[in-house]
mmCIF file of N, CA, C and O in Angstrom:
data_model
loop_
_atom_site.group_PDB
_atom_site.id
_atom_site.type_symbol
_atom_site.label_atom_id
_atom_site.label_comp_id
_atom_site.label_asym_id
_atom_site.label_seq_id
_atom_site.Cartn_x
_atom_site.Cartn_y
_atom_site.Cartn_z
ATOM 1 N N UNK A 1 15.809 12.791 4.400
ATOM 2 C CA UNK A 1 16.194 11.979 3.243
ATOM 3 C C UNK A 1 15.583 12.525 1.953
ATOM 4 O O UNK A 1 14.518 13.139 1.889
ATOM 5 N N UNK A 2 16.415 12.218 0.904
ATOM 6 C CA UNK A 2 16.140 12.885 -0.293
ATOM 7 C C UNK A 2 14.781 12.266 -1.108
ATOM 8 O O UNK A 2 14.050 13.039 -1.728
ATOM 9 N N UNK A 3 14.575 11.183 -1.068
ATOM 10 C CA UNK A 3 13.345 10.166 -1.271
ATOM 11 C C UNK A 3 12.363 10.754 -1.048
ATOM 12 O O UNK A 3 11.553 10.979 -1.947
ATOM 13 N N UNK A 4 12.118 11.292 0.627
ATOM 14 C CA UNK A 4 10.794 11.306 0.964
ATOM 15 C C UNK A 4 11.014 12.838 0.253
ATOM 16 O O UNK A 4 10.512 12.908 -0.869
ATOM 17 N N UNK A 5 11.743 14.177 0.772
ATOM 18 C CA UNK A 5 11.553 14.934 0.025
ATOM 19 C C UNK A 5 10.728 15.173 -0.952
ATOM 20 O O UNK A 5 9.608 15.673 -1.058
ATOM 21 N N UNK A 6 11.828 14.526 -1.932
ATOM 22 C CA UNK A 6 11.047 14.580 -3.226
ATOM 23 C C UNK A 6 9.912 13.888 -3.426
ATOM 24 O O UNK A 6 9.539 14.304 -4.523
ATOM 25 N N UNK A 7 8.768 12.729 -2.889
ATOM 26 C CA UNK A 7 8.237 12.024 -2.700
ATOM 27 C C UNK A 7 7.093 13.584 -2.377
ATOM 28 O O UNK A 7 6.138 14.060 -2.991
ATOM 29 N N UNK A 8 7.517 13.803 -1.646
ATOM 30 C CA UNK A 8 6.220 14.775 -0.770
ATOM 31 C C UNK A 8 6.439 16.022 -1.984
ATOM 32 O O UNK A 8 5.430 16.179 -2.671
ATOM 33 N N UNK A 9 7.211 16.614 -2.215
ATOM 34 C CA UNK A 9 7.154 17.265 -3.154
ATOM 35 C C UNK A 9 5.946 17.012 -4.256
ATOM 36 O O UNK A 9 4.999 17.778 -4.433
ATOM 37 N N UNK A 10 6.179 15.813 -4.934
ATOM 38 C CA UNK A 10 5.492 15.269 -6.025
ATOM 39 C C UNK A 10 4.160 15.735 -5.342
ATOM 40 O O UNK A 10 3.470 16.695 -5.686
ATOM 41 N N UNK A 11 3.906 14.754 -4.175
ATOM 42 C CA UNK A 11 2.301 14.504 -3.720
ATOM 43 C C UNK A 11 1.850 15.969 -3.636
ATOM 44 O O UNK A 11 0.810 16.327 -4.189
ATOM 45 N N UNK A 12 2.688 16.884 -2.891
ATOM 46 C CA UNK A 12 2.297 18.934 -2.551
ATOM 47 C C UNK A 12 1.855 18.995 -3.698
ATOM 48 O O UNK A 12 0.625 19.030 -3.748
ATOM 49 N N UNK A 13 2.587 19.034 -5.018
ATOM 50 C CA UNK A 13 1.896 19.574 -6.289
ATOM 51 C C UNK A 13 0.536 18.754 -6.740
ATOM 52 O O UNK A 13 -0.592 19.219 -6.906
ATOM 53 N N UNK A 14 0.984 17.397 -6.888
ATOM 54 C CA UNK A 14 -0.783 16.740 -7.417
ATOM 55 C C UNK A 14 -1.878 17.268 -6.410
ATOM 56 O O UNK A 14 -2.965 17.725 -6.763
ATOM 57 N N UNK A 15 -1.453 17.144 -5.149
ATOM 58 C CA UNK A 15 -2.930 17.728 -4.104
ATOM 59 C C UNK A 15 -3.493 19.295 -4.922
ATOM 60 O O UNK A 15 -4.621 19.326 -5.413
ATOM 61 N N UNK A 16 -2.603 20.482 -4.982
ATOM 62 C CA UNK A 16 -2.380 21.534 -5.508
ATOM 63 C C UNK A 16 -3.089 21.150 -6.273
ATOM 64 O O UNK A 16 -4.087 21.244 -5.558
ATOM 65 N N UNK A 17 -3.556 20.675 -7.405
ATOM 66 C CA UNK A 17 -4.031 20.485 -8.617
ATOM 67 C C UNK A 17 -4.999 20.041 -8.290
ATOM 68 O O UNK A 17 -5.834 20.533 -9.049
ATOM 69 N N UNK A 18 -5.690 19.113 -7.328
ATOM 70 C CA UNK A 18 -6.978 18.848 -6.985
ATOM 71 C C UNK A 18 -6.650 16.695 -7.575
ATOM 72 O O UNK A 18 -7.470 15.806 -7.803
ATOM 73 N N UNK A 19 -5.165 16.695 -7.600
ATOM 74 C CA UNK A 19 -5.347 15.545 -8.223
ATOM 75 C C UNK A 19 -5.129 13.920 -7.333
ATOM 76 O O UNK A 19 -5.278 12.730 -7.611
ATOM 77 N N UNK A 20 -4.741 14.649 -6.270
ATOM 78 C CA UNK A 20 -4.878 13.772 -5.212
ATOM 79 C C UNK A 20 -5.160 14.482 -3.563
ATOM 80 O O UNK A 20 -5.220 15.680 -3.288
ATOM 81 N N UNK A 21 -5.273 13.538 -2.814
ATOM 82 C CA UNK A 21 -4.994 14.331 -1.317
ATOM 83 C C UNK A 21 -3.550 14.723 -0.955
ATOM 84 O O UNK A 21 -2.603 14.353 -1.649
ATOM 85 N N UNK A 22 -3.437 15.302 -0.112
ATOM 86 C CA UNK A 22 -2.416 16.182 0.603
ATOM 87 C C UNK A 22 -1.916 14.955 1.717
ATOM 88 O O UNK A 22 -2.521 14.746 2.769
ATOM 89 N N UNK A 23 -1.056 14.415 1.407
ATOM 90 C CA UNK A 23 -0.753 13.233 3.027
ATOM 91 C C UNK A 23 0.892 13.071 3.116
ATOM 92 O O UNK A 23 1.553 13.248 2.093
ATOM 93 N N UNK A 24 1.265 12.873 3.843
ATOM 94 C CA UNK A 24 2.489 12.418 4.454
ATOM 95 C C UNK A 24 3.047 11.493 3.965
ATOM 96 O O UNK A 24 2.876 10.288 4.149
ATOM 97 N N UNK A 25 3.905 12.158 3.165
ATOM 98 C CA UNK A 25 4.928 10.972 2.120
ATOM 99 C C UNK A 25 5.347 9.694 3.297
ATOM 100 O O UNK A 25 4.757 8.615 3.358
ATOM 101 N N UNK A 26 6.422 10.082 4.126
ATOM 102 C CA UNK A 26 6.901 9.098 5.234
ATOM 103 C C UNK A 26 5.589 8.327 5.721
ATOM 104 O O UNK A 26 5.797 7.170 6.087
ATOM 105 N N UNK A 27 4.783 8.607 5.760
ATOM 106 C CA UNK A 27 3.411 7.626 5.945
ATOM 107 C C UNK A 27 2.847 6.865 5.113
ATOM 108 O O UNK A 27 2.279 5.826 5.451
ATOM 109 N N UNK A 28 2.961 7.444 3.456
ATOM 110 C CA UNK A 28 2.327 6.481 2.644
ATOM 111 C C UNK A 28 3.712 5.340 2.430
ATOM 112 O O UNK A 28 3.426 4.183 2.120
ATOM 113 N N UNK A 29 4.950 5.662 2.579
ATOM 114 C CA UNK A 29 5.788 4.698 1.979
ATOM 115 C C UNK A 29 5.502 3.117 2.931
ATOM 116 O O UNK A 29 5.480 1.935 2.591
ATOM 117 N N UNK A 30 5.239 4.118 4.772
ATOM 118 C CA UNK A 30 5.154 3.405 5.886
ATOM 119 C C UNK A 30 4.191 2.175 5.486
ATOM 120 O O UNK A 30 4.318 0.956 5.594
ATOM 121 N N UNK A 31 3.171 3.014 4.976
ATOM 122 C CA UNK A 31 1.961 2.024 4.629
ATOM 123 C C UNK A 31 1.826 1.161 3.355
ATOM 124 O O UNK A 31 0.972 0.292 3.179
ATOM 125 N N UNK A 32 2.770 1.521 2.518
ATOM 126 C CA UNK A 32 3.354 0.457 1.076
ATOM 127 C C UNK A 32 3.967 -0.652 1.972
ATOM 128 O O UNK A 32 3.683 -1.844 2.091
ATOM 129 N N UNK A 33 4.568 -0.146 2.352
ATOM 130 C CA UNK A 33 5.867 -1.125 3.156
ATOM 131 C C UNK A 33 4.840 -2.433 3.870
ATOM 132 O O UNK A 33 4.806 -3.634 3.604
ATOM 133 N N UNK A 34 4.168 -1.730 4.728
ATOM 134 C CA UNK A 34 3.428 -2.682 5.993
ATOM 135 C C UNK A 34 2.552 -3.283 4.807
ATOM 136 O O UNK A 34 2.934 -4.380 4.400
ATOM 137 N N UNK A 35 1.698 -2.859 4.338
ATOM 138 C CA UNK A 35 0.684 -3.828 3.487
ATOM 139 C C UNK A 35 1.437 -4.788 2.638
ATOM 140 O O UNK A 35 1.152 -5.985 2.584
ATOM 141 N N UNK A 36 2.257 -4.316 2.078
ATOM 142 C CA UNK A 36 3.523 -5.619 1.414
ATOM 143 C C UNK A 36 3.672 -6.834 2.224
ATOM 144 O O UNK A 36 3.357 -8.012 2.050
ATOM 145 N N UNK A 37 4.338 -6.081 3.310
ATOM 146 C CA UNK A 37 5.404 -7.270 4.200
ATOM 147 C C UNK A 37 4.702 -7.913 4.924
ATOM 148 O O UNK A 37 4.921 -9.114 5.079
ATOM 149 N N UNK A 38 3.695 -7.286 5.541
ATOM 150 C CA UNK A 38 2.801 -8.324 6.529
ATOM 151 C C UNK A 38 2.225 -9.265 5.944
ATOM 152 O O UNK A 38 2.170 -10.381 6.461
ATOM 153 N N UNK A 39 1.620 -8.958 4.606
ATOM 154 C CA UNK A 39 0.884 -10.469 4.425
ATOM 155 C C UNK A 39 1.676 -11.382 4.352
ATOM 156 O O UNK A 39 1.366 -12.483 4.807
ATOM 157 N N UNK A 40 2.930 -11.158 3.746
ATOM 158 C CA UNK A 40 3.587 -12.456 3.661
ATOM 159 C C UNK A 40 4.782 -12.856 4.943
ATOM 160 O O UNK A 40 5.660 -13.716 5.015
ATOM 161 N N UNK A 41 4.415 -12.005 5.670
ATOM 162 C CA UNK A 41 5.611 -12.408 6.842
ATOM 163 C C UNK A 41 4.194 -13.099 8.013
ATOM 164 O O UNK A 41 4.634 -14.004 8.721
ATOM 165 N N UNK A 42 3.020 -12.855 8.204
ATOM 166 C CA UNK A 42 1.981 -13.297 8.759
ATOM 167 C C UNK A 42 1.695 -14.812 7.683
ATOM 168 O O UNK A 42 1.356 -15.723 8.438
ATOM 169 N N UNK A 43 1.732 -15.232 6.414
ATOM 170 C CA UNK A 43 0.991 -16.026 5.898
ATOM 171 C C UNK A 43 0.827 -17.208 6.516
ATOM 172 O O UNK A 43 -0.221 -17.849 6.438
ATOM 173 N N UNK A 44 1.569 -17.477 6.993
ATOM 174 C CA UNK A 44 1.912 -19.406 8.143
ATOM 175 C C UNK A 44 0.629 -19.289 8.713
ATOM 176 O O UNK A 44 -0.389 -19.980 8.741
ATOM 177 N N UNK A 45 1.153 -17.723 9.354
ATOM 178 C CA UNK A 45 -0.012 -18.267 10.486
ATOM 179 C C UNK A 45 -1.442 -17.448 9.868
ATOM 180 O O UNK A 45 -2.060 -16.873 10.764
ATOM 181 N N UNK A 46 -1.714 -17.389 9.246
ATOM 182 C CA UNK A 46 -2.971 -16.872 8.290
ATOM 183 C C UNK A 46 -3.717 -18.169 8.309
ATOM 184 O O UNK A 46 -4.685 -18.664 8.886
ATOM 185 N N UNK A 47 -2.371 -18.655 6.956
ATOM 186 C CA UNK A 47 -3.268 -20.101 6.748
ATOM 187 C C UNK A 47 -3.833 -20.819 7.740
ATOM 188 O O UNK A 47 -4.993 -21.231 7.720
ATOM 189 N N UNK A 48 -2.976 -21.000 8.692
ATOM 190 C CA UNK A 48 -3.285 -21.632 9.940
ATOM 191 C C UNK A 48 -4.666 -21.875 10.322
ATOM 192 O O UNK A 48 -5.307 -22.891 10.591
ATOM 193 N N UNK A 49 -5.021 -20.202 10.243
ATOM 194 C CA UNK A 49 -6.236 -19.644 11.142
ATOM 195 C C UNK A 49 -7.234 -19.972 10.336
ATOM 196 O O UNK A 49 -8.285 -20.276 10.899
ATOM 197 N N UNK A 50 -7.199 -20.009 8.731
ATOM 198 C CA UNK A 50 -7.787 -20.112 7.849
ATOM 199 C C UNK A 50 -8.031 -21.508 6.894
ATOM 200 O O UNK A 50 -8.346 -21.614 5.709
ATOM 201 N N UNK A 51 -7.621 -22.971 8.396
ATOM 202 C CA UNK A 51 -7.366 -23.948 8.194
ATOM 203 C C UNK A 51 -6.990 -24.067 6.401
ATOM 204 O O UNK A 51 -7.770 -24.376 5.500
ATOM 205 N N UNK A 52 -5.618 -23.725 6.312
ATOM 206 C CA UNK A 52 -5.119 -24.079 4.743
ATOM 207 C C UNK A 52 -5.847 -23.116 3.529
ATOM 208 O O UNK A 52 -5.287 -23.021 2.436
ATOM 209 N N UNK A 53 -6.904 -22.537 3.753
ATOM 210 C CA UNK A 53 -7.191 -21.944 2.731
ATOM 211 C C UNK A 53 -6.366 -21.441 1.704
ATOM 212 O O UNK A 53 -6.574 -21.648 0.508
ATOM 213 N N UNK A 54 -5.446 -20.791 2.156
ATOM 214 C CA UNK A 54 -4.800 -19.580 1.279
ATOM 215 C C UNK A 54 -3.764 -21.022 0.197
ATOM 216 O O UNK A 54 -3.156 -22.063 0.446
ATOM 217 N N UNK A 55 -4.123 -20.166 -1.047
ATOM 218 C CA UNK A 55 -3.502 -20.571 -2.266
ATOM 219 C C UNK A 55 -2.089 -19.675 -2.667
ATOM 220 O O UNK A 55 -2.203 -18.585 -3.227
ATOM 221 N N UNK A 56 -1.075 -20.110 -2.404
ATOM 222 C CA UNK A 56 0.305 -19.109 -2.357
ATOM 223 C C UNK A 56 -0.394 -17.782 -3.767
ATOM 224 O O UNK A 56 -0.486 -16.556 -3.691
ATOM 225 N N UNK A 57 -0.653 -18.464 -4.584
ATOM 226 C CA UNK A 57 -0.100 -17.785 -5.922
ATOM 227 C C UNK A 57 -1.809 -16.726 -5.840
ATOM 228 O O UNK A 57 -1.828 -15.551 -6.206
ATOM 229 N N UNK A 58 -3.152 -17.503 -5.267
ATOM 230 C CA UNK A 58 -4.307 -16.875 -5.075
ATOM 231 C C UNK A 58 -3.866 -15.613 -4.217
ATOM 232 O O UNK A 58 -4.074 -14.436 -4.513
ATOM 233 N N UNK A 59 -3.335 -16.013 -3.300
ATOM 234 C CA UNK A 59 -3.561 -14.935 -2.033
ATOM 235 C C UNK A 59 -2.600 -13.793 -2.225
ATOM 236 O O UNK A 59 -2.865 -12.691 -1.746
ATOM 237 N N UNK A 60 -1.454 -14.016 -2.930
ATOM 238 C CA UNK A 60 -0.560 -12.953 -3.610
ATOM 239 C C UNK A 60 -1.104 -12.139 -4.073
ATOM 240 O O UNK A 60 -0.986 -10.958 -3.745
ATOM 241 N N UNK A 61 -2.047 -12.698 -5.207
ATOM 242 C CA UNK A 61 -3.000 -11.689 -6.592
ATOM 243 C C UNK A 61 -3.763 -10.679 -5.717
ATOM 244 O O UNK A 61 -3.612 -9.457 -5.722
ATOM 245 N N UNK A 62 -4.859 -11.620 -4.740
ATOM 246 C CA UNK A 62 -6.124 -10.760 -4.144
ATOM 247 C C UNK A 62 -5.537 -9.868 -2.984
ATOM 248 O O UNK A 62 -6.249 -9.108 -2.328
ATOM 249 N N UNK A 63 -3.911 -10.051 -2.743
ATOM 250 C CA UNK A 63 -3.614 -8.992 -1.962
ATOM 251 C C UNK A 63 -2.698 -7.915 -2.797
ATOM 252 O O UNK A 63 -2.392 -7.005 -2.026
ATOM 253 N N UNK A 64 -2.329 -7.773 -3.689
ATOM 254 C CA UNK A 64 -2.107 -7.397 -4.699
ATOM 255 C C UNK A 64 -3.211 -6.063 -4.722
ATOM 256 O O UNK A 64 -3.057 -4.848 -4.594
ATOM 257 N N UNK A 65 -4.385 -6.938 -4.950
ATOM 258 C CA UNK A 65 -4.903 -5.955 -5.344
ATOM 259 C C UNK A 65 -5.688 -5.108 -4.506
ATOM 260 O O UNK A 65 -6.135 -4.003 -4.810
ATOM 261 N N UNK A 66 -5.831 -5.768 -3.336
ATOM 262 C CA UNK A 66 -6.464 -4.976 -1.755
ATOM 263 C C UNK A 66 -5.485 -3.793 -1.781
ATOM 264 O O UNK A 66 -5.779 -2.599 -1.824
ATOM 265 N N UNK A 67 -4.387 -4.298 -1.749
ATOM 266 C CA UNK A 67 -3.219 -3.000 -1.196
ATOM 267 C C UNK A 67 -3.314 -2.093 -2.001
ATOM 268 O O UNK A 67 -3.260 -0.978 -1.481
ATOM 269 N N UNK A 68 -3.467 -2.120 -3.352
ATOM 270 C CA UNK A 68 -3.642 -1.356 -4.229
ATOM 271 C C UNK A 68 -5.034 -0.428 -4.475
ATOM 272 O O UNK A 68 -5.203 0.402 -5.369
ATOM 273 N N UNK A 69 -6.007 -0.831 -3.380
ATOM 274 C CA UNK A 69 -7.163 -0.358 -3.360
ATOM 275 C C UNK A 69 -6.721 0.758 -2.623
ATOM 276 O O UNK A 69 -6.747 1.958 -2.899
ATOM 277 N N UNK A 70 -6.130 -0.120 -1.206
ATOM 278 C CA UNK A 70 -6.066 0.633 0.052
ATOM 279 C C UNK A 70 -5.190 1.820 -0.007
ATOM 280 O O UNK A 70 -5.312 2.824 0.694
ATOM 281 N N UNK A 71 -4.460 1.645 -0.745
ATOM 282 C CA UNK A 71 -3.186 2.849 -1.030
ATOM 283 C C UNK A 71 -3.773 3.863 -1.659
ATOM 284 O O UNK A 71 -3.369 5.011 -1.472
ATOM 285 N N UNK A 72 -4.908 3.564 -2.574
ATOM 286 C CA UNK A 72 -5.608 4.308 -3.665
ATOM 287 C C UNK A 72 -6.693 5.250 -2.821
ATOM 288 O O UNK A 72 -6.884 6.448 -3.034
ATOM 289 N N UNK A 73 -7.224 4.601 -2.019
ATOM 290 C CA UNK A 73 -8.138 5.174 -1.337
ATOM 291 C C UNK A 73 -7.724 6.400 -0.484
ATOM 292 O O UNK A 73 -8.507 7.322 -0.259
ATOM 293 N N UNK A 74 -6.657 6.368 -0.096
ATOM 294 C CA UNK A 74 -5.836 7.310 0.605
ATOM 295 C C UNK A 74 -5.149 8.400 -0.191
ATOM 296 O O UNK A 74 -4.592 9.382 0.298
ATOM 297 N N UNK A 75 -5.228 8.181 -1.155
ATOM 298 C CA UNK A 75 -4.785 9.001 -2.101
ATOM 299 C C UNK A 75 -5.960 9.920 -2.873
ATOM 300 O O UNK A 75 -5.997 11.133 -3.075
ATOM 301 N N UNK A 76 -6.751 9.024 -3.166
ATOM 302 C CA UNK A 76 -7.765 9.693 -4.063
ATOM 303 C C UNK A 76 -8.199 10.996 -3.368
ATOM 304 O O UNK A 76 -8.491 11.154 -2.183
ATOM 305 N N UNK A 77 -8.178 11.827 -4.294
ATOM 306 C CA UNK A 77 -9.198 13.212 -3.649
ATOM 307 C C UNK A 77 -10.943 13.343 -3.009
ATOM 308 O O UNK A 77 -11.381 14.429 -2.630
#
């Protein structure tokens, strides 16, 4: 597919440059995807576990920004 292609393309050159790591386009999208969808296809039963804790609009933000760590971390050089 033309996506990842070019996707991995991009990432070959920034690694090249020292400006990120070298990783598997089809893996990072894999892992956008899963950190997205799971929290909110798991949340029922999150809360559940987490007798009610989770605040819809709280738990959006602070995963928001986990995923955005976690994606980062994998990336960073």
């Amino acid at each position: 597919p033309w996506l990842i292609a070019s996707l991995q393309r991009q990432i070959d050159e920034y690694a090249a440059r020292g400006e990120c790591r070298k990783v598997d386009a089809a893996m990072l999208l894999l892992d956008i995807l899963s950190l997205n969808v799971f929290c909110f296809v798991t949340a029922p039963m999150i809360n559940t576990l987490l007798n009610g804790a989770i605040k819809t609009e709280d738990f959006a933000e602070r995963r928001k920004k986990e995923n955005i760590e976690t994606i980062m971390q994998k990336l960073r050089p």
